[in-house]
Structure formats: C-alpha cells, structure tokens
Short mmCIF file of C-alpha atoms in Angstrom, two decimals:
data_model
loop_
_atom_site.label_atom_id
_atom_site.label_comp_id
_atom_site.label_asym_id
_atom_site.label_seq_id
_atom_site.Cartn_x
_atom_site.Cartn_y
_atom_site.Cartn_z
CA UNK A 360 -1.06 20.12 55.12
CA UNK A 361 -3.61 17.32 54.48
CA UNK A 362 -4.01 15.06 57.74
CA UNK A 363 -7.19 13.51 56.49
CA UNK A 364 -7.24 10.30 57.84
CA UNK A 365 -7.17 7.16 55.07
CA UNK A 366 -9.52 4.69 56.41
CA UNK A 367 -13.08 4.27 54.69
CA UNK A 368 -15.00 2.70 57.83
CA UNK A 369 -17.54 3.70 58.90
CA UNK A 370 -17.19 2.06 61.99
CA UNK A 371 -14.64 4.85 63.01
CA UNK A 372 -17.13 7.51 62.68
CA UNK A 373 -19.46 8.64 65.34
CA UNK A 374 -20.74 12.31 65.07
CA UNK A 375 -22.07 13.49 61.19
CA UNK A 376 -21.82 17.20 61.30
CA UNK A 377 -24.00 19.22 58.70
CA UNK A 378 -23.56 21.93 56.54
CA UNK A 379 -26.81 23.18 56.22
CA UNK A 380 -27.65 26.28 53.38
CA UNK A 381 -27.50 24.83 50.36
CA UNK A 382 -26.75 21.06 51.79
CA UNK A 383 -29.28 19.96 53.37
CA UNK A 384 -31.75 22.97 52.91
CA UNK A 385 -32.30 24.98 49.15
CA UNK A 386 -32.07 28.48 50.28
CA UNK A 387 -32.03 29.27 46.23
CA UNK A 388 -35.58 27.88 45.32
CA UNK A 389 -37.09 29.15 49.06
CA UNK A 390 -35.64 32.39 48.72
CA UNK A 391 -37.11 32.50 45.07
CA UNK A 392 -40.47 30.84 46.06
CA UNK A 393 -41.37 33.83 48.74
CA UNK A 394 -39.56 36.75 47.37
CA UNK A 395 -41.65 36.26 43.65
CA UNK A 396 -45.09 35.64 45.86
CA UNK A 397 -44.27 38.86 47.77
CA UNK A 398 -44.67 40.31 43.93
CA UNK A 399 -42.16 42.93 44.51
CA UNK A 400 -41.42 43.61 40.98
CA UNK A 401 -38.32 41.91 41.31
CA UNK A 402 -36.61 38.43 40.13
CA UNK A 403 -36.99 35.90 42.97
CA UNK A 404 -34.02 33.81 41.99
CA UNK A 405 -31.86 36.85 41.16
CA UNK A 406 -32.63 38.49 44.91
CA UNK A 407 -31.99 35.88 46.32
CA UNK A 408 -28.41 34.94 44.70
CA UNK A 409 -27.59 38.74 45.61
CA UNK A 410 -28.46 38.01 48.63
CA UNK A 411 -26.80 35.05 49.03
CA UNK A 412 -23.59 36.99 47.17
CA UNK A 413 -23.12 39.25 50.47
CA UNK A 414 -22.47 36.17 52.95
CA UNK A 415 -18.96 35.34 52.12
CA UNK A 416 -17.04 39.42 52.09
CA UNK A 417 -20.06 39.88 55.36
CA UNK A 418 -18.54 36.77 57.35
CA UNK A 419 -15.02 37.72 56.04
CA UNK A 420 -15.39 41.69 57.82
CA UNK A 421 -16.02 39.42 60.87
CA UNK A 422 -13.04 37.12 61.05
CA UNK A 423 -10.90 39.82 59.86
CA UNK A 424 -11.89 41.83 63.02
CA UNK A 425 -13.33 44.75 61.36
CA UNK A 426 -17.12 44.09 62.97
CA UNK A 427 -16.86 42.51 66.55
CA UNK A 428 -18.73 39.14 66.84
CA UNK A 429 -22.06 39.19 65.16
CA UNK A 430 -24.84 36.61 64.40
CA UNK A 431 -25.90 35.35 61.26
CA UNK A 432 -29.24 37.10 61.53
CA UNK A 433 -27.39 40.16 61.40
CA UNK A 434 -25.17 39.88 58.77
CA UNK A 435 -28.88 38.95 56.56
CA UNK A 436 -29.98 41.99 57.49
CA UNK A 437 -27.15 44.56 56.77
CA UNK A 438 -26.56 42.63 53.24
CA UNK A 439 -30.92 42.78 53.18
CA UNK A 440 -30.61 46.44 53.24
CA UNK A 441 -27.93 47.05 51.00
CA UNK A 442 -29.45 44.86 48.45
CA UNK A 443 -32.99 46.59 48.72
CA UNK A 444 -31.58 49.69 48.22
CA UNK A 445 -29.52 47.95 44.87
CA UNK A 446 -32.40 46.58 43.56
CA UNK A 447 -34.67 49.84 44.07
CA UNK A 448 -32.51 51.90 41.73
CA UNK A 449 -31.78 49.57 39.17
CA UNK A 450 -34.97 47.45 39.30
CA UNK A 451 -37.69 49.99 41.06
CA UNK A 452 -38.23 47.28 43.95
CA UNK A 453 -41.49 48.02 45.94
CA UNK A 454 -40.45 50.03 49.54
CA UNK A 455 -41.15 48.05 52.53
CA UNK A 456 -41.44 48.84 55.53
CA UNK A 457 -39.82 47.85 59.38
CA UNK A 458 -42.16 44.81 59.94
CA UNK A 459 -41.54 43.04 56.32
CA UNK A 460 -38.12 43.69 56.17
CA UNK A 461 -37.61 42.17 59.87
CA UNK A 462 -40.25 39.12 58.38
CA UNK A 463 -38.14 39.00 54.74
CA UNK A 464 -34.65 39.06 56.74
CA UNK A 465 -36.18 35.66 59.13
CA UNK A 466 -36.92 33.68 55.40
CA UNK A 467 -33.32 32.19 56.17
CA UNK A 468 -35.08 30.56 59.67
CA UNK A 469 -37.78 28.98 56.95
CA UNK A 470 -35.81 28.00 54.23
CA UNK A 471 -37.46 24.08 52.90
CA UNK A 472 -35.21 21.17 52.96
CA UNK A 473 -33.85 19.26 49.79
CA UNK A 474 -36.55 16.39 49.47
CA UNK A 475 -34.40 13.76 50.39
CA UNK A 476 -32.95 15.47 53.17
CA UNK A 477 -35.37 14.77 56.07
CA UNK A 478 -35.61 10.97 55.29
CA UNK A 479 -31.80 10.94 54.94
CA UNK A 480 -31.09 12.36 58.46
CA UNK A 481 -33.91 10.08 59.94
CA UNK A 482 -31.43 6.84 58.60
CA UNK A 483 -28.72 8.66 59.25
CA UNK A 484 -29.42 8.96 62.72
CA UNK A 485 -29.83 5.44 63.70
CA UNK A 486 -26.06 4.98 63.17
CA UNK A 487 -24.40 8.43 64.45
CA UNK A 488 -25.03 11.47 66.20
CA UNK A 489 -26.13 13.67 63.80
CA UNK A 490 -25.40 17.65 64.48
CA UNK A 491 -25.43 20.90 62.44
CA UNK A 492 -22.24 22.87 62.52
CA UNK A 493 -23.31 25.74 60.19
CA UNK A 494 -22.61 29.74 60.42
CA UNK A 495 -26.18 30.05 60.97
CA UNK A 496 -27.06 30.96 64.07
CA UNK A 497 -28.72 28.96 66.67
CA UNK A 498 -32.13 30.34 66.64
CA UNK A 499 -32.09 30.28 63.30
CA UNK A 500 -31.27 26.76 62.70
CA UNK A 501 -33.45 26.11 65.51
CA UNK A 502 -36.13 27.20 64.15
CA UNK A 503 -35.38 26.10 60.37
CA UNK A 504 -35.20 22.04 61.93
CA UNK A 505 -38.52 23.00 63.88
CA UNK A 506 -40.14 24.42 60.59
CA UNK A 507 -38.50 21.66 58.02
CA UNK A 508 -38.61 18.38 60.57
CA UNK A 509 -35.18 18.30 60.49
CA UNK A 510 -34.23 15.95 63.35
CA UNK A 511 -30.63 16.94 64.32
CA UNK A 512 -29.30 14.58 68.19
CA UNK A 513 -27.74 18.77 68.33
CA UNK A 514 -27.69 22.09 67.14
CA UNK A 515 -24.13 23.16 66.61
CA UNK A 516 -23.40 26.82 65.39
CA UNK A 517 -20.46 28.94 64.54
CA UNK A 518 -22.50 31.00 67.42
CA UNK A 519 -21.23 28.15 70.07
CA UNK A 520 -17.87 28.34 68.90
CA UNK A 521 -17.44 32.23 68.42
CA UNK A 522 -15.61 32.00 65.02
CA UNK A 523 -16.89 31.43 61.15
CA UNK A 524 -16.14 28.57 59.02
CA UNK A 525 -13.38 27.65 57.62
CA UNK A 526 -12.03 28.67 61.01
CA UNK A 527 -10.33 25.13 62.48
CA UNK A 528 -11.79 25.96 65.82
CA UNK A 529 -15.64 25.40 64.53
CA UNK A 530 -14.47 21.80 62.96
CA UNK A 531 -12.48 20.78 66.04
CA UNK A 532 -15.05 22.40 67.93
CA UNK A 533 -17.22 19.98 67.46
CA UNK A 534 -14.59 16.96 68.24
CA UNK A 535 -13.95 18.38 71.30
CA UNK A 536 -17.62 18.76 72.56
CA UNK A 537 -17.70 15.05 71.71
CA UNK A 538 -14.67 14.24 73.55
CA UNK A 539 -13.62 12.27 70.19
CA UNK A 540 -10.42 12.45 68.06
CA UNK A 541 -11.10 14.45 64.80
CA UNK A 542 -10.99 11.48 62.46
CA UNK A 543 -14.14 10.00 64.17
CA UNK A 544 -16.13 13.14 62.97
CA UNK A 545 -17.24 13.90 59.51
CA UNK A 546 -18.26 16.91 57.62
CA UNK A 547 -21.03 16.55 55.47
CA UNK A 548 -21.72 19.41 52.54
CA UNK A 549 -21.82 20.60 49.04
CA UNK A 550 -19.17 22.85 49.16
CA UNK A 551 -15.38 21.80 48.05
CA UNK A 552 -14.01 24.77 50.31
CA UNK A 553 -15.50 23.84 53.33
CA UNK A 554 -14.49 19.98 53.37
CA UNK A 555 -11.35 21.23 52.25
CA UNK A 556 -10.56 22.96 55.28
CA UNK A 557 -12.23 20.23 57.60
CA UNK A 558 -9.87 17.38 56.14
CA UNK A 559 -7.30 20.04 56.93
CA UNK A 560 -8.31 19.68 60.88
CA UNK A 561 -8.40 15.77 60.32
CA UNK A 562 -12.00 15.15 59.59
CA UNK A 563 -13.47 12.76 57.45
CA UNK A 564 -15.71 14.51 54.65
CA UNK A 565 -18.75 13.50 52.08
CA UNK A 566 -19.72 15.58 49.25
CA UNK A 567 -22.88 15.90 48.29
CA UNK A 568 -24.15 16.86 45.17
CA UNK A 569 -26.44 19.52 45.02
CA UNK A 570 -26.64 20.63 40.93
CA UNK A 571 -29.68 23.38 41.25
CA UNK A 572 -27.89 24.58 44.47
CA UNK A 573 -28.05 28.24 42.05
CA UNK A 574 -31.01 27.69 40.59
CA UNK A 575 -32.12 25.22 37.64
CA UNK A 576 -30.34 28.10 35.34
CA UNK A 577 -26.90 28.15 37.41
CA UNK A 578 -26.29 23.85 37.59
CA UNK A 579 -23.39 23.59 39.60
CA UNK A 580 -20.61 21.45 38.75
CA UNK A 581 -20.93 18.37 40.74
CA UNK A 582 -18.07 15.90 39.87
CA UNK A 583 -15.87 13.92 41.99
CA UNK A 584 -12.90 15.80 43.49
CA UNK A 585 -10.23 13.99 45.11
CA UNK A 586 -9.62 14.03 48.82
CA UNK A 587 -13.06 13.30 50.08
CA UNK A 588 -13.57 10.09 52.26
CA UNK A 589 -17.41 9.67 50.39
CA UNK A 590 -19.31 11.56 47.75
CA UNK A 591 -22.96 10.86 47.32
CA UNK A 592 -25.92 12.51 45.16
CA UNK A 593 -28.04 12.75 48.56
CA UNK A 594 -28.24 12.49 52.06
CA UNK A 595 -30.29 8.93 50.89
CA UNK A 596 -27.59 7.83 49.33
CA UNK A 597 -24.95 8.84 51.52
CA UNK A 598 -27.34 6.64 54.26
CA UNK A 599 -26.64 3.81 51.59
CA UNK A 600 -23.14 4.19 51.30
CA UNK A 601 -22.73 4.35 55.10
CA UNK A 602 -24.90 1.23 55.52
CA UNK A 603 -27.73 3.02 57.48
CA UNK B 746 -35.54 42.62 93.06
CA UNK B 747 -38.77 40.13 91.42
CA UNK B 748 -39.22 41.09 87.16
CA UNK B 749 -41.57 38.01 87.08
CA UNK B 750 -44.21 38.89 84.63
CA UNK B 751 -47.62 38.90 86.21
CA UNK B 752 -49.29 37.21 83.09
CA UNK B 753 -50.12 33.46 82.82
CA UNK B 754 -51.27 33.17 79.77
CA UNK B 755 -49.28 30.47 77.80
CA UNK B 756 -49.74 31.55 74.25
CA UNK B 757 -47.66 34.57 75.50
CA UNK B 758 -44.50 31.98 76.22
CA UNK B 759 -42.30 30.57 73.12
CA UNK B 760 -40.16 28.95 74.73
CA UNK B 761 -39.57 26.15 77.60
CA UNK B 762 -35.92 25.94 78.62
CA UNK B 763 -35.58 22.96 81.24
CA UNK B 764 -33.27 22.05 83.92
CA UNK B 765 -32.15 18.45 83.04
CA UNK B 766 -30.72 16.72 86.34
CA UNK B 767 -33.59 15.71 88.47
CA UNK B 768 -36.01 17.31 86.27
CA UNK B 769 -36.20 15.91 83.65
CA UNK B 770 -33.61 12.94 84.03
CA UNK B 771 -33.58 10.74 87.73
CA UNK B 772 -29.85 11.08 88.35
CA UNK B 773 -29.92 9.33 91.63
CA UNK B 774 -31.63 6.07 90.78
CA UNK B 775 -29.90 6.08 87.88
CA UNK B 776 -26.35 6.41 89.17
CA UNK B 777 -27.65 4.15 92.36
CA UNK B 778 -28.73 1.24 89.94
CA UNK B 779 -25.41 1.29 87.98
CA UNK B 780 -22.64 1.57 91.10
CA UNK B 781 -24.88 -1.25 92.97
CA UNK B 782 -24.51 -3.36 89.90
CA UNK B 783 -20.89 -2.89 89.46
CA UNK B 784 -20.36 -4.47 93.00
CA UNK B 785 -17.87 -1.84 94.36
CA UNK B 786 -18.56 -2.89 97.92
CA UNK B 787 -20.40 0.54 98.16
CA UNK B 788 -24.08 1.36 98.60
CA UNK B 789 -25.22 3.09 95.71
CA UNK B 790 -27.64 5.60 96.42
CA UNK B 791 -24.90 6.57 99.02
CA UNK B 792 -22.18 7.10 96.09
CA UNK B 793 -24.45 9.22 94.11
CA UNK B 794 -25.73 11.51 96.90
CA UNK B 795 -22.06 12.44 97.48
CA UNK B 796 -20.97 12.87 94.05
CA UNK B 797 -23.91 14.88 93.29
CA UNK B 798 -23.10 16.61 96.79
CA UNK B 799 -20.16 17.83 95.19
CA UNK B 800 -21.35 19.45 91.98
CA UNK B 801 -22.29 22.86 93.44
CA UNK B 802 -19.37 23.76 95.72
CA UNK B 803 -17.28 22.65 92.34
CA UNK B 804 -19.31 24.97 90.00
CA UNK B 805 -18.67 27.92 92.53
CA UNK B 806 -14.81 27.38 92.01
CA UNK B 807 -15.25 28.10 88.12
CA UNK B 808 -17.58 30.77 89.05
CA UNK B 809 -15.51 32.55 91.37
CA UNK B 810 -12.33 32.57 89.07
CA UNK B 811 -10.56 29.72 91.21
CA UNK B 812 -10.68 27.83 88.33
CA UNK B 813 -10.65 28.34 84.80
CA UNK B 814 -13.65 27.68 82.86
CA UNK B 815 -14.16 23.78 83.18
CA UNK B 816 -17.27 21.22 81.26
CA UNK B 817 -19.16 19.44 83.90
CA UNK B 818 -17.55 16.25 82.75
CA UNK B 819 -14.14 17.48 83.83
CA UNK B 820 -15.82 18.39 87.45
CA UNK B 821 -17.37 15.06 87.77
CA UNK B 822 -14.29 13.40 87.32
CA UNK B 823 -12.57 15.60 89.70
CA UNK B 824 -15.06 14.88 91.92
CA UNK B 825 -15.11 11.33 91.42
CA UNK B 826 -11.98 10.59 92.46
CA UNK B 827 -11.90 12.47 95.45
CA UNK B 828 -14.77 10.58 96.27
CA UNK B 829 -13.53 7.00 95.40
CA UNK B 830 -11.03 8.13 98.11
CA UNK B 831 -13.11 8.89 100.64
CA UNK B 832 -15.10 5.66 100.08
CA UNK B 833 -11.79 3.64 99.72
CA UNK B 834 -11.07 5.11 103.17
CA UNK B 835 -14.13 4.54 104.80
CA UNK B 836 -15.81 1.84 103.42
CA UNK B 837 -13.04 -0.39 101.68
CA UNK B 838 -14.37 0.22 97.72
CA UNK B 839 -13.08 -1.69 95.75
CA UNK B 840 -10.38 -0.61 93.27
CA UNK B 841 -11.03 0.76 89.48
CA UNK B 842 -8.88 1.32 86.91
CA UNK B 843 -8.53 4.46 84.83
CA UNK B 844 -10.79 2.86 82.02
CA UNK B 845 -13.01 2.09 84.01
CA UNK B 846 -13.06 5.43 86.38
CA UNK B 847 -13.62 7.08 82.89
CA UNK B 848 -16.42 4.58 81.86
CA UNK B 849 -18.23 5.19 85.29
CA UNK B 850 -17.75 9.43 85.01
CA UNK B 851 -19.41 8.91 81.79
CA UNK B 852 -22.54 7.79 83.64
CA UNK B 853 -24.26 11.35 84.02
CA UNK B 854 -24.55 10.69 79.78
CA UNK B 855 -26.14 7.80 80.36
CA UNK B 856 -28.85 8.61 83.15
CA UNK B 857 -32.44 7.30 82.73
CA UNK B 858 -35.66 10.06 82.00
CA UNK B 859 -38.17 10.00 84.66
CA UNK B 860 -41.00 7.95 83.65
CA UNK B 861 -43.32 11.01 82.21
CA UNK B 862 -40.33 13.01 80.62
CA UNK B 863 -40.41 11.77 76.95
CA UNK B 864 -44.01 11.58 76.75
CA UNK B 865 -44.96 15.00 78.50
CA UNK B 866 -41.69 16.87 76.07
CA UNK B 867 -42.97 15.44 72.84
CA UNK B 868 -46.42 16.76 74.01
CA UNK B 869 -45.20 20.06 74.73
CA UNK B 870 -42.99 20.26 71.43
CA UNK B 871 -45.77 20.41 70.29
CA UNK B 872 -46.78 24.28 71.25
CA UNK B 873 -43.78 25.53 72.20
CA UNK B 874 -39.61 25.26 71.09
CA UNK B 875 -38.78 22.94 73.86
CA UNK B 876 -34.70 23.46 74.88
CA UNK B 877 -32.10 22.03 77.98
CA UNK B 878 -30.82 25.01 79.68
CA UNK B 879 -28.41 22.49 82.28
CA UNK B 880 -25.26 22.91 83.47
CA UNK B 881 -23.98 19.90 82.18
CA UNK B 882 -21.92 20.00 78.52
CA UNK B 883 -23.21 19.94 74.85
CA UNK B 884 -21.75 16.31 74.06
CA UNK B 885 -23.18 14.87 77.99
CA UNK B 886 -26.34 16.35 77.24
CA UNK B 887 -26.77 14.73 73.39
CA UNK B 888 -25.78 11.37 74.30
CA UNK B 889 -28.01 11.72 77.35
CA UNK B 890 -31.04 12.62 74.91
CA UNK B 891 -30.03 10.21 72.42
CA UNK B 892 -30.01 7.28 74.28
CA UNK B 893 -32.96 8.32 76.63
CA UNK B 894 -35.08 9.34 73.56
CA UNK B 895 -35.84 13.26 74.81
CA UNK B 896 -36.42 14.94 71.84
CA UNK B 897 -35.14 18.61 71.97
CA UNK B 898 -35.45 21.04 69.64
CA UNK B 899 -32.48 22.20 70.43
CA UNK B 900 -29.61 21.66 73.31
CA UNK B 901 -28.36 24.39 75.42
CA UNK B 902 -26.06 24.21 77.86
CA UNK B 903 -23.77 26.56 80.52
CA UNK B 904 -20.74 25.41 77.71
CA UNK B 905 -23.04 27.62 74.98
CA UNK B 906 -22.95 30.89 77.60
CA UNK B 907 -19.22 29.61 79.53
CA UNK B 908 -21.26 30.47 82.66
CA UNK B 909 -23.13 28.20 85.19
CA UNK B 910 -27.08 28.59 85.97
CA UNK B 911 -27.60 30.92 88.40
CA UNK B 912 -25.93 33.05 86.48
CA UNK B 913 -28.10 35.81 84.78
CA UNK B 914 -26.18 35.12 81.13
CA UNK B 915 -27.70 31.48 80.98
CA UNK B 916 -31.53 32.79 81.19
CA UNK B 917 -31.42 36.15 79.54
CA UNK B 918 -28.93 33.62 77.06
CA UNK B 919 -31.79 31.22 76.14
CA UNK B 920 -33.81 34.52 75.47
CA UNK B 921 -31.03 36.43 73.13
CA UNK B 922 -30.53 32.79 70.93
CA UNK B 923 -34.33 32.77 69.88
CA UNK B 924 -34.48 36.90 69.78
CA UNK B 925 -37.02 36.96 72.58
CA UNK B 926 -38.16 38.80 75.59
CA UNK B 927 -37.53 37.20 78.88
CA UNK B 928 -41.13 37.11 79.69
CA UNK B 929 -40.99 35.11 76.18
CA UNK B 930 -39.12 31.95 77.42
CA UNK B 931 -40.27 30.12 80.49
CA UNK B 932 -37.22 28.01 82.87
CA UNK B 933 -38.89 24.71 83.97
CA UNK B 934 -37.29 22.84 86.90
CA UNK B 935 -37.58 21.15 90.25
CA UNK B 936 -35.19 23.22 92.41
CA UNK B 937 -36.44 26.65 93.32
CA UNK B 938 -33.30 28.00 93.90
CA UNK B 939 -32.65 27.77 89.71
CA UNK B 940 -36.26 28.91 89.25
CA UNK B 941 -35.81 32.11 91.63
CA UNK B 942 -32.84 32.83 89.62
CA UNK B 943 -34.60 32.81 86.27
CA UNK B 944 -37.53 35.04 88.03
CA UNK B 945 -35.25 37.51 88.71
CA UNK B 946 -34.43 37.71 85.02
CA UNK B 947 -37.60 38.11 83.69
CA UNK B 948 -38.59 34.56 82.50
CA UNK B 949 -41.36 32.62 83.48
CA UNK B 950 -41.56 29.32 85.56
CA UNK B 951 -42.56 26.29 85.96
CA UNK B 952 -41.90 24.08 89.37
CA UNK B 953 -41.59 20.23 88.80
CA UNK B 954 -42.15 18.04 91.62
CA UNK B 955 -39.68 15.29 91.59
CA UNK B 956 -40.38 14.00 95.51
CA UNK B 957 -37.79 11.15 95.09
CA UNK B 958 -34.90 12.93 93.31
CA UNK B 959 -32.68 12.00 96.28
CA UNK B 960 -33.55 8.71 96.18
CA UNK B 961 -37.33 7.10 97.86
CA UNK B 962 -35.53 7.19 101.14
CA UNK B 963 -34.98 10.99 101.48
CA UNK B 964 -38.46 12.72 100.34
CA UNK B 965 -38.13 16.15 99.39
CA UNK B 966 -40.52 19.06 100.34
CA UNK B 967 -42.47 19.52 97.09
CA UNK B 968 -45.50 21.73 98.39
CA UNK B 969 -45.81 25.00 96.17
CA UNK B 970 -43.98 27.60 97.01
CA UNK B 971 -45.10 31.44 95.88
CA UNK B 972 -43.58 32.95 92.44
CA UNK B 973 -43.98 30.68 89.97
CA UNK B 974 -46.24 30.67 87.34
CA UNK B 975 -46.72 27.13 87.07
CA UNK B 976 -46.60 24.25 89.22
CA UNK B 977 -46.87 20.64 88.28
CA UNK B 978 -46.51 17.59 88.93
CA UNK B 979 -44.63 16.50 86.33
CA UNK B 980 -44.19 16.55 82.62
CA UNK B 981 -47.68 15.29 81.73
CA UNK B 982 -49.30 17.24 84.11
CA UNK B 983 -47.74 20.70 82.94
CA UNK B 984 -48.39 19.28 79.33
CA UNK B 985 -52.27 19.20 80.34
CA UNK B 986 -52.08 22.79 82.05
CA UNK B 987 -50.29 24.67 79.13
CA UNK B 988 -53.40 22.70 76.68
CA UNK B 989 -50.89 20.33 74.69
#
C-alpha cells in the first residue's frame, strides 16, 4: 500500500535523510580511481562493479537470517575476498597480502563525493536536519563525511537500527529518533527501490539523478518515475527546489 | 581492576568521545534561565537541580530491568511531572498545560554550550574524530548540536548501545564503531565517576573542570584527582595540551 503523503511543502518537512553510495558519494569512479593506481592488472571500473554486485545477495543472507547481524565493513570484506579470488583466475590479479586487503576493503570509508554534493548539504542544512540513513556502517560513514567534508546535523546507520534497508524499521527509525510523524521526513537517493519502500512507511522522497552512477560506460536511466514528492539532477538543485 | 593505558602520548588516541551534560553543555544555567523566565512562581536553579537530581536514580530503573529500555526524553518527562508536583505542593507553581509540559521537557535539546565548547571542539576536530558518548537520545542530542553550533563528527548516544554510561558496552561501544582499541579512543568529561568507568575499560581520559555546573552558588570540587590522563580546564585548554 502507498501511504505517501500528497502535500508538496516543504514547510512540513524537517529531517532530510541520505542515501549515501552512489547518492551523494560515487563509489564507481573512487573505486575505479584507486583500484587502477594500485596497477593490479585488473579493470578499475569492472572491480569495482563486482564488487559493488555482492552488496545486495550479502545484505539479503543477513535479513534472511542466514548470517547473524553483521556490519557493512564486513560484508566488503567477505564479497573482497571472493572477488580477488574471481578475478585471480580469470584475470591473473596481483596477490596481496593481510595489510592491503584490510587498506583495499576501508576504500568504501574514502569514497569522494559527487561535486555538487558537499555544497548541496551545506544549503541544505540551513533549512532541515540533515542525517545519513545508509547500510553503511557508522565508522564508515563517519569517517567517509570526515574524509569528503560532508557535514551531516547526524550519522544514522542501518547499524543504529539493527536491520538493512528496505527494512520499514530503518525509515521509521529515523522518525522515531526525531519524535516526528513519518510524512515530516524525507528520503533522499538515486535509487527507485529504496524511495519506493520509504513512501511505503509514509515518507516523503526526492530522486536524484545520478547518470554515471555505473560508470560513464553504464549511464543509468534517470527519468521521472511517478510517486516521488521531488526529483532533482543534484543535491544543488534539490536545495533550489526546496527553497534553501 | 585499572586497564588505563600508561601512555600519554596523544598521537596514540583517535578518538575523543565526550560526555555532553555539564561538559560540554551548562544544563543548569540553561534550564535556570528558561523556568525563571517562564514565571512559574519557582526559583529556577532550584527546578533544575531537582530534575537533574532525578536523572540517575531513573537511569538505574532501566538498568536494573525495572523498566524497559526508555530514551532520556521519556525519563525527563517522567521526571518532570513528578517534580511539577512536588513544587505545586510546596511552593504553589503555577499550572502548565500538556503543550506546554512537553515544550518545557524539550528544554534539555535546547541547552546552551559552555562558553569555550564550540571553539575548543572545532579545534580539536581538527586532530582527532571528535564524538558525544551521553546518555541522552540521538534526536535530543542533534537538535542540541544544531542549535548550539557543536560540530560533531558524529553523534553517539546510550540509544546507539540501548545501555546507559557506566555501562562497559557504551565505552568499549565507541571503540567497536571506529574498529579501535580502547586505549585508541579517549572519554572526556567532568564527572569522575563516568571517567573511572571508561578507565576501567581501557580508554583514556580527560577531566573537565566545570566549577559552576550546579549553578555559581554550589561550587564543585574540581582539584585533580589521580587516573586520568588529562586534566583541563576546559575545552580550549585541553585543545592547547593535545597541540590543536
């Protein structure tokens, strides 16, 4: 059932919570940047959409109840190894050894923000309380805002609410730490699926675009989809549409 | 049994996790200032010494099972209105109604920094990931740093570990969310009781002296006392002895 609430003002929003890989940070071109200067012999861009590949069927072996509870930073690291292993047989990656895989698996804590995304969140700001509420965990999301300037009023993490998006309790999670009605919280992102299942809880949502998301080679289709309270290119426009 | 690292050296501490409530913000002016404006018929600093006199002995019924586990705002409000009873009783305060009893609970979001704290915590951002570790809830402790300007890196709270400081799973907490030793996060705060606690754990510490917390009236004993690795004066002061 869709309870998403029909009023446009803004006025009735207080707290902005963030998707953050892919929304408000490029995980695709940092990934690609550091994995091609470690000159590994493999395809930056390619690792790192493998990578990225594992999150989803990872998260999914938690919420299903197969692994217990289990951070982020883990997850990385069991998909890091399988993929290492992939890529050695099929593409001869270079070994490496305890330190740089523990160093490679922390590039998700130093991934570089979309260039409008800082400036965006510093208007953004003014208006509402601005939060994460990503399945990162909270070290690493910690130290990703430290790293990029991101400058979040909170750091909220599927960590604090013990469950994985799309699980209702991290959207109403972060109503209730607000003490505020669902409709005066809205999901920011770039991912239909996710606002999909926060307008399902009774947020408010904004799309925003983020084509390269994949990689200049892999644009993303970006259009309109219906159901969303805003849609915006960037975080600076979506601070224009909201009047901030 | 004492764990407190004997070193002193400050490059060998990440992070500084700090009590909020007389540490870092001045609860009893603050609360003083607001209930003598409001006229109640009450004396101010009077009110907040015995709503603050209740915190404790209310945290020890969620810690000993009595309760359920319950935010601080819930607490304060159950504290608040036995207290508007027992000042109704004795000194004739005058009457609120529920809008307003919620307006004035919501005072601990709105208490003022001490006049050092925002300038001695953006200096120590600086060096080190600079965190709350309070008892009080996520959403009290964002608007609190919001409106006050204290500019976290990230905000931690009891509500993160659903235990209350001094419980060992709120220090050794802070230092499993950054993927630290103990010895690798330091508690700063101006009750040794909390400080002892986080000793005991393994962290490092840092005494604050905040001589008026209970108002100018009732000085507290601020003279060093033996454990801690630090001891300041206040923000600025341990901003100059860590080098920031």
């Amino acid at each position: 059932m869709n309870t998403a609430p029909k009023t446009t003002d803004p006025a009735s929003i207080k707290v902005l919570a963030f998707d953050i890989f892919g929304t408000v940070v490029d995980w695709h071109g940092s990934i690609a940047r550091e994995v091609d200067a470690m000159a590994l012999g493999v395809d930056g861009g390619e690792f790192a959409l493998a990578w990225r590949a594992g999150y989803q069927p990872a998260m999914r072996r938690v919420m299903s109840g197969e692994l217990g509870w289990t951070l982020i930073d883990d997850l990385h690291r069991m998909i890091l190894d399988e993929i290492l292993v992939k890529f050695g047989t099929s593409h001869g990656i270079k070994l490496l050894t305890e330190p740089q895989k523990r160093h490679l698996n922390k590039i998700w804590h130093r991934l570089d923000a979309w260039p409008d995304s800082v400036a965006g969140l510093a208007r953004l700001k003014t208006k509402f309380t601005i939060c994460s509420l990503s399945n990162g965990n909270l070290g690493l999301l910690t130290n990703m805002a430290k790293r990029a300037g991101l400058p979040w009023d909170c750091v909220l993490s599927a960590e604090v609410f013990k469950a994985y998006k799309p699980d209702p309790r991290t959207y109403l999670g972060v109503a209730k730490v607000f003490d505020l009605a669902p409709a005066e919280v809205m999901l920011v992102a770039a991912h239909h699926d996710d606002l999909a299942a926060a307008r399902g809880c009774g947020l408010h949502t904004a799309y925003i675009e983020r084509p390269t998301e994949f990689g200049a080679a892999k644009p993303k289709d970006v259009s309109p989809q219906e159901g969303n309270t805003f849609h915006a290119q960037n975080l600076l426009a979506l601070a224009d549409t909201l009047g901030c």
